[in-house]
Amino acid sequence: MAYKLDTLCVQGGYRPQSGGERIPPISQSTTYYYANTQEMADLFDLKGDGYFYTRLANPTVAAFEGKVAALEGGVAAVGCASGMSATTLAALTVCGAGDNIVSSSAIYGGTFNLFAVTLPKVGIETRFFDPDAPAEEIEKLIDDKTKIIFTETIANPSIKVLDFGKIAAIAQKHGVLFAVDNTLATPVLCRPFEHGANLIIHSSSKYLDGHAAALGGVIVDGGNFNYKGNSRYESFNVPDESYHGLVYADLPAAQFATKCRAQMIRDIGAIMSPQNAFLSWLGCDTLALRMERHSSNAKKVAAYLDAHPKIDWVWHASLPANKYHALAEKYLPKGQGGMLSFGIKGDVAQAAKFMEALRLITQETHVADVRSCVLHPASTTHRQLTKEELEQAGVPENLVRLSVGIENPDDIIADLDQALARI
C-alpha cells in the first residue's frame, strides 16, 4: 500500500516484529555474532542481508536510512557521519583523479570549499556555474570527464530556488548524474527524484533531526540512472576485485548506494552513529508538521522584514516580487521553507549590532531546527571565501541568514522589531 508522505514520516523505515520493540532500538554495538561461518562469509561477499561490523552497517542506522529513502522515493540510502561526509562520499563514489564536477556556485560555504579547495588536492576539479545562467552556458563546462552535476534545491544562504527542468534536461542530454542537496527543502516540500534528479544528499543535522541534537548526513539513491554500459562511469562496469569481481552496474537495484557503502563507507568509515541515527529517526516523525510551521512562520517574517525601512532587501521565495517566486510555486507549492536571508542597511558593524540585540533569536552556527537563529555568513560559514568568491556564491557582506523556528510568529517578529530599533 502506498502511504502519503506525512504517514511515511511516522511509519517509514521500520516495521516491528511480533513481540519486538515498537520503535527501532539503539543497537550500540560495533560487531555482531554468527554461529555459522558461511553466513558471515556471504555478508562479506554482499550475498546476504545482515550486519557484521557497524563501520559498514548497523540496524539503527538502517532504520533511519529506510525512512529517508521512503520519504524521498528512493531505492536505498546511506547514513553518514555528517552532511559534509555525505557530499564527500557521494563525490568519491564516482570521481577519481582527472575527473570533474560541474556545480552550482550558489551552495553552502563548506561544500564550496570542499569542491574548490579540498577535492582538487586529490585531482578532482570543480567547474562552477551561476544557476541562473542559460543552459547552453552551463553545458560548455561538461566534458567526457564530468561525473556529477551538483545543485541545491534551496541554496544556502542565497535562498535561490533551483530550476529543476533546466538542469535535469542538461544532465539527461549528456548522461551525467544529477545530484541535489535537498537539506533546506526536505522531501516534505520537494522530492527531487520527481523532477529528474538521480541522487539526493541531506545534512540530516538540519530539518530531518530538527532539534539540533544529532549530527549526520544521508545519501539517497534514486535508482533511476543507467550505469550499465555507460563509458562515463567505467568504475561501475569493471569488476571490483576487492569484492571478488562484483560489477556494480549488474546489480538489480541500488547500484550507487551499494558501491558507496562497499567501497567508500568501508574504506573511509564515515558512517552515522547509532545514537544519532535513532535521534534523527525520531525527529523525522514530526517533519511534515514542522515544515508546515517553518514555512508559514518564514512567510510572515519575510513580509514583515520586506516592509521595514532598515532592511535593504529580503530573499525568500514566498514574496511575490522575489525572483524565484514562480519557480517556488512550481517546485515548492507546499511552502518555501524556514530559511531566509536579508540585508541590513549599513555596514557589517550594523549587522553585528542588530544580531547582538536579539533576545529570543540566538546567534549560532546552525540552521533548520525548531528554534530561530541568525548568522552572518561572510564572517562565519563563508569566511574562508574571498570577496570575489562571496559574490560568486551570492553572499553579500551585509547578508544576515535567519532560520525561522516554530515559535509563535508574533514573538519572532517582536524580537526582530526591538533589535532593529537599536540600530
Coordinates of N, CA, C and O in Angstrom, one line a residue, residues 273-366:
S273 N 26.5 7.4 13.5 CA 26.5 6.7 14.7 C 25.1 6.2 15.0 O 24.1 6.8 14.7
P274 N 24.9 5.0 15.7 CA 23.6 4.5 16.1 C 22.8 5.5 16.9 O 21.6 5.7 16.7
Q275 N 23.4 6.2 17.8 CA 22.7 7.1 18.7 C 22.1 8.3 17.8 O 20.9 8.7 18.0
N276 N 22.9 8.8 16.9 CA 22.5 9.9 16.1 C 21.4 9.5 15.1 O 20.5 10.2 14.8
A277 N 21.5 8.3 14.6 CA 20.5 7.7 13.7 C 19.2 7.6 14.5 O 18.1 7.9 13.9
F278 N 19.2 7.1 15.7 CA 18.0 7.0 16.5 C 17.3 8.3 16.7 O 16.1 8.5 16.5
L279 N 18.1 9.4 17.1 CA 17.5 10.7 17.3 C 17.0 11.3 16.0 O 15.9 11.9 16.0
S280 N 17.7 11.0 14.9 CA 17.2 11.6 13.6 C 16.0 10.8 13.1 O 15.1 11.5 12.5
W281 N 15.9 9.5 13.4 CA 14.7 8.8 13.1 C 13.5 9.3 13.8 O 12.4 9.6 13.2
L282 N 13.7 9.6 15.1 CA 12.6 10.2 15.9 C 12.2 11.6 15.4 O 11.0 12.0 15.3
G283 N 13.2 12.4 15.0 CA 13.0 13.7 14.5 C 12.1 13.7 13.3 O 11.2 14.6 13.1
C284 N 12.3 12.8 12.4 CA 11.5 12.7 11.2 C 10.0 12.4 11.4 O 9.2 12.7 10.6
D285 N 9.7 11.9 12.6 CA 8.3 11.7 12.9 C 7.4 12.9 12.8 O 6.3 12.9 12.3
T286 N 8.0 14.1 13.1 CA 7.2 15.3 13.1 C 7.6 16.2 11.9 O 7.3 17.4 11.9
L287 N 8.4 15.7 11.0 CA 8.9 16.5 9.9 C 7.8 17.3 9.1 O 8.0 18.5 8.8
A288 N 6.8 16.5 8.7 CA 5.7 17.2 8.0 C 5.0 18.3 8.7 O 4.8 19.4 8.2
L289 N 4.8 18.1 10.0 CA 4.2 19.1 10.8 C 5.1 20.3 11.0 O 4.7 21.5 10.9
R290 N 6.4 20.1 11.2 CA 7.3 21.2 11.4 C 7.6 22.0 10.2 O 7.6 23.2 10.2
M291 N 7.7 21.3 9.0 CA 7.9 22.1 7.8 C 6.8 23.0 7.4 O 7.0 24.1 6.9
E292 N 5.6 22.6 7.7 CA 4.4 23.4 7.5 C 4.5 24.7 8.4 O 4.3 25.8 7.9
R293 N 4.9 24.6 9.6 CA 5.0 25.7 10.5 C 6.3 26.6 10.2 O 6.2 27.8 10.2
H294 N 7.4 25.9 9.9 CA 8.6 26.7 9.5 C 8.2 27.6 8.3 O 8.6 28.8 8.3
S295 N 7.6 27.0 7.3 CA 7.3 27.8 6.1 C 6.3 28.9 6.3 O 6.5 30.0 5.8
S296 N 5.2 28.6 7.1 CA 4.2 29.7 7.4 C 4.8 30.8 8.2 O 4.6 32.0 8.0
N297 N 5.7 30.5 9.2 CA 6.3 31.5 10.0 C 7.3 32.3 9.2 O 7.3 33.6 9.3
A298 N 8.1 31.7 8.3 CA 9.0 32.4 7.5 C 8.3 33.3 6.5 O 8.8 34.4 6.2
K299 N 7.2 32.9 6.0 CA 6.4 33.8 5.1 C 6.0 35.1 5.8 O 6.1 36.2 5.2
K300 N 5.6 34.9 7.0 CA 5.1 36.1 7.8 C 6.3 37.0 8.1 O 6.2 38.2 8.0
V301 N 7.4 36.4 8.5 CA 8.6 37.2 8.9 C 9.2 37.9 7.6 O 9.6 39.0 7.7
A302 N 9.2 37.2 6.5 CA 9.7 37.8 5.3 C 8.9 39.0 4.9 O 9.4 40.0 4.5
A303 N 7.6 38.9 5.0 CA 6.7 40.1 4.7 C 7.0 41.2 5.6 O 7.0 42.4 5.2
Y304 N 7.2 40.9 6.9 CA 7.5 42.0 7.9 C 8.8 42.7 7.6 O 8.9 43.9 7.5
L305 N 9.9 41.9 7.3 CA 11.2 42.5 7.0 C 11.2 43.2 5.7 O 11.8 44.3 5.6
D306 N 10.4 42.8 4.7 CA 10.4 43.4 3.4 C 9.8 44.8 3.5 O 10.1 45.7 2.7
A307 N 9.0 45.0 4.5 CA 8.3 46.4 4.7 C 9.1 47.3 5.6 O 8.7 48.4 5.8
H308 N 10.2 46.8 6.2 CA 10.9 47.5 7.3 C 11.9 48.5 6.6 O 12.7 48.1 5.8
P309 N 11.9 49.8 7.1 CA 12.8 50.8 6.5 C 14.3 50.5 6.7 O 15.1 51.1 6.0
K310 N 14.7 49.7 7.7 CA 16.1 49.5 8.0 C 16.6 48.2 7.3 O 17.8 47.9 7.4
I311 N 15.8 47.6 6.5 CA 16.2 46.4 5.7 C 16.3 46.8 4.3 O 15.5 47.4 3.6
D312 N 17.5 46.4 3.7 CA 17.8 46.7 2.3 C 17.1 45.8 1.3 O 16.6 46.3 0.3
W313 N 17.1 44.5 1.6 CA 16.5 43.5 0.7 C 16.2 42.3 1.6 O 16.7 42.1 2.6
V314 N 15.2 41.4 1.1 CA 14.9 40.2 1.7 C 14.8 39.1 0.6 O 14.2 39.3 -0.4
W315 N 15.4 38.0 0.9 CA 15.4 36.8 0.0 C 14.5 35.7 0.6 O 15.0 35.0 1.5
H316 N 13.3 35.5 0.1 CA 12.5 34.4 0.4 C 11.5 34.2 -0.7 O 10.8 35.2 -1.0
A317 N 11.4 33.0 -1.2 CA 10.6 32.9 -2.4 C 9.1 33.0 -2.2 O 8.3 33.0 -3.2
S318 N 8.6 33.2 -1.0 CA 7.2 33.4 -0.7 C 6.8 34.8 -1.1 O 5.6 35.1 -1.4
L319 N 7.8 35.7 -1.2 CA 7.4 37.1 -1.5 C 7.1 37.2 -3.0 O 7.9 36.7 -3.9
P320 N 5.9 37.8 -3.4 CA 5.5 37.8 -4.8 C 6.6 38.4 -5.7 O 6.7 38.1 -6.9
A321 N 7.3 39.4 -5.2 CA 8.3 40.1 -6.1 C 9.6 39.4 -6.1 O 10.5 39.8 -6.9
N322 N 9.8 38.3 -5.4 CA 11.0 37.5 -5.4 C 11.3 36.9 -6.8 O 10.4 36.4 -7.4
K323 N 12.6 37.0 -7.2 CA 13.0 36.5 -8.5 C 12.6 35.0 -8.7 O 12.4 34.6 -9.8
Y324 N 12.5 34.2 -7.6 CA 12.3 32.8 -7.7 C 10.9 32.4 -7.3 O 10.6 31.2 -7.1
H325 N 10.0 33.4 -7.2 CA 8.6 33.1 -6.8 C 7.9 32.1 -7.7 O 7.3 31.1 -7.3
A326 N 8.1 32.3 -9.0 CA 7.4 31.4 -10.0 C 8.0 30.0 -9.9 O 7.3 29.0 -9.9
L327 N 9.3 29.8 -9.7 CA 9.9 28.5 -9.6 C 9.5 27.9 -8.3 O 9.2 26.6 -8.3
A328 N 9.3 28.7 -7.2 CA 8.8 28.1 -6.0 C 7.4 27.6 -6.1 O 7.1 26.6 -5.5
E329 N 6.6 28.3 -6.8 CA 5.2 27.9 -7.0 C 5.2 26.6 -7.8 O 4.3 25.7 -7.5
K330 N 6.1 26.3 -8.6 CA 6.2 25.1 -9.4 C 6.8 24.0 -8.7 O 6.2 22.8 -8.7
Y331 N 7.9 24.2 -7.9 CA 8.6 23.1 -7.3 C 8.4 23.0 -5.8 O 8.8 22.0 -5.2
L332 N 8.0 24.1 -5.2 CA 7.8 24.2 -3.7 C 6.4 24.7 -3.4 O 6.2 25.6 -2.6
P333 N 5.3 24.1 -3.9 CA 4.0 24.6 -3.7 C 3.5 24.5 -2.3 O 2.5 25.2 -1.9
K334 N 4.0 23.6 -1.5 CA 3.5 23.4 -0.2 C 4.2 24.3 0.9 O 3.8 24.3 2.0
G335 N 5.2 25.1 0.4 CA 5.9 26.0 1.3 C 7.3 26.2 0.9 O 7.8 25.3 0.2
Q336 N 7.9 27.3 1.3 CA 9.2 27.6 0.8 C 10.3 27.5 1.9 O 11.4 27.9 1.7
G337 N 9.9 26.8 3.0 CA 10.9 26.5 4.0 C 11.1 27.7 5.0 O 10.5 28.8 4.8
G338 N 11.9 27.4 6.0 CA 12.1 28.3 7.1 C 13.3 29.2 7.0 O 13.6 30.0 7.9
M339 N 14.1 29.1 5.9 CA 15.3 29.8 5.8 C 15.1 31.1 4.9 O 14.5 31.0 3.9
L340 N 15.6 32.2 5.4 CA 15.5 33.4 4.6 C 16.8 34.2 4.9 O 17.5 34.0 5.9
S341 N 17.2 35.1 4.0 CA 18.3 36.0 4.1 C 17.8 37.4 3.9 O 16.9 37.6 3.1
F342 N 18.5 38.3 4.6 CA 18.2 39.7 4.3 C 19.4 40.6 4.6 O 20.4 40.2 5.2
G343 N 19.4 41.8 4.0 CA 20.5 42.7 4.2 C 20.1 43.9 5.1 O 19.1 44.6 4.9
I344 N 21.0 44.1 6.1 CA 20.8 45.3 7.0 C 21.4 46.5 6.2 O 22.5 46.5 5.7
K345 N 20.6 47.6 6.2 CA 21.1 48.8 5.7 C 22.3 49.3 6.5 O 22.2 49.4 7.8
G346 N 23.4 49.5 5.9 CA 24.6 49.9 6.6 C 25.7 48.9 6.4 O 25.7 48.1 5.5
D347 N 26.7 49.0 7.3 CA 27.9 48.1 7.1 C 27.8 46.8 8.0 O 26.8 46.6 8.6
V348 N 28.9 46.1 8.0 CA 29.0 44.8 8.8 C 28.8 45.1 10.3 O 28.1 44.3 11.0
A349 N 29.2 46.2 10.8 CA 29.1 46.6 12.2 C 27.6 46.7 12.5 O 27.2 46.3 13.7
Q350 N 26.8 47.3 11.6 CA 25.4 47.4 11.9 C 24.7 46.0 12.0 O 23.9 45.8 12.8
A351 N 25.1 45.1 11.1 CA 24.6 43.8 11.2 C 24.9 43.1 12.5 O 24.1 42.4 13.1
A352 N 26.2 43.3 13.0 CA 26.6 42.7 14.2 C 25.8 43.3 15.4 O 25.4 42.6 16.3
K353 N 25.6 44.6 15.4 CA 24.9 45.3 16.4 C 23.4 44.8 16.5 O 22.9 44.5 17.6
F354 N 22.8 44.5 15.3 CA 21.5 44.0 15.3 C 21.4 42.6 15.9 O 20.5 42.3 16.7
M355 N 22.3 41.7 15.5 CA 22.3 40.4 15.9 C 22.5 40.3 17.4 O 21.9 39.5 18.1
E356 N 23.4 41.1 17.9 CA 23.7 41.1 19.4 C 22.5 41.6 20.2 O 22.5 41.4 21.4
A357 N 21.6 42.4 19.6 CA 20.5 42.9 20.3 C 19.3 42.0 20.4 O 18.4 42.2 21.1
L358 N 19.4 40.9 19.6 CA 18.3 39.9 19.7 C 18.2 39.2 21.0 O 19.2 38.9 21.6
R359 N 17.0 38.9 21.5 CA 16.8 38.2 22.8 C 16.3 36.8 22.7 O 16.8 35.9 23.3
L360 N 15.3 36.7 21.8 CA 14.7 35.3 21.6 C 15.5 34.5 20.6 O 15.8 33.4 20.8
I361 N 15.8 35.2 19.5 CA 16.6 34.6 18.4 C 18.0 34.6 18.8 O 18.6 35.6 19.1
T362 N 18.7 33.4 18.7 CA 20.1 33.2 19.1 C 21.0 33.3 17.9 O 20.6 32.9 16.8
Q363 N 22.2 33.7 18.1 CA 23.3 33.7 17.1 C 24.1 32.4 17.2 O 24.7 32.1 18.3
E364 N 24.1 31.6 16.2 CA 24.7 30.3 16.3 C 25.1 29.7 14.9 O 24.4 30.1 13.9
T365 N 26.0 28.8 14.8 CA 26.4 28.2 13.6 C 25.5 27.0 13.3 O 26.0 25.9 13.3
H366 N 24.3 27.3 13.0 CA 23.4 26.2 12.7 C 22.1 26.8 12.0 O 21.9 28.0 12.1

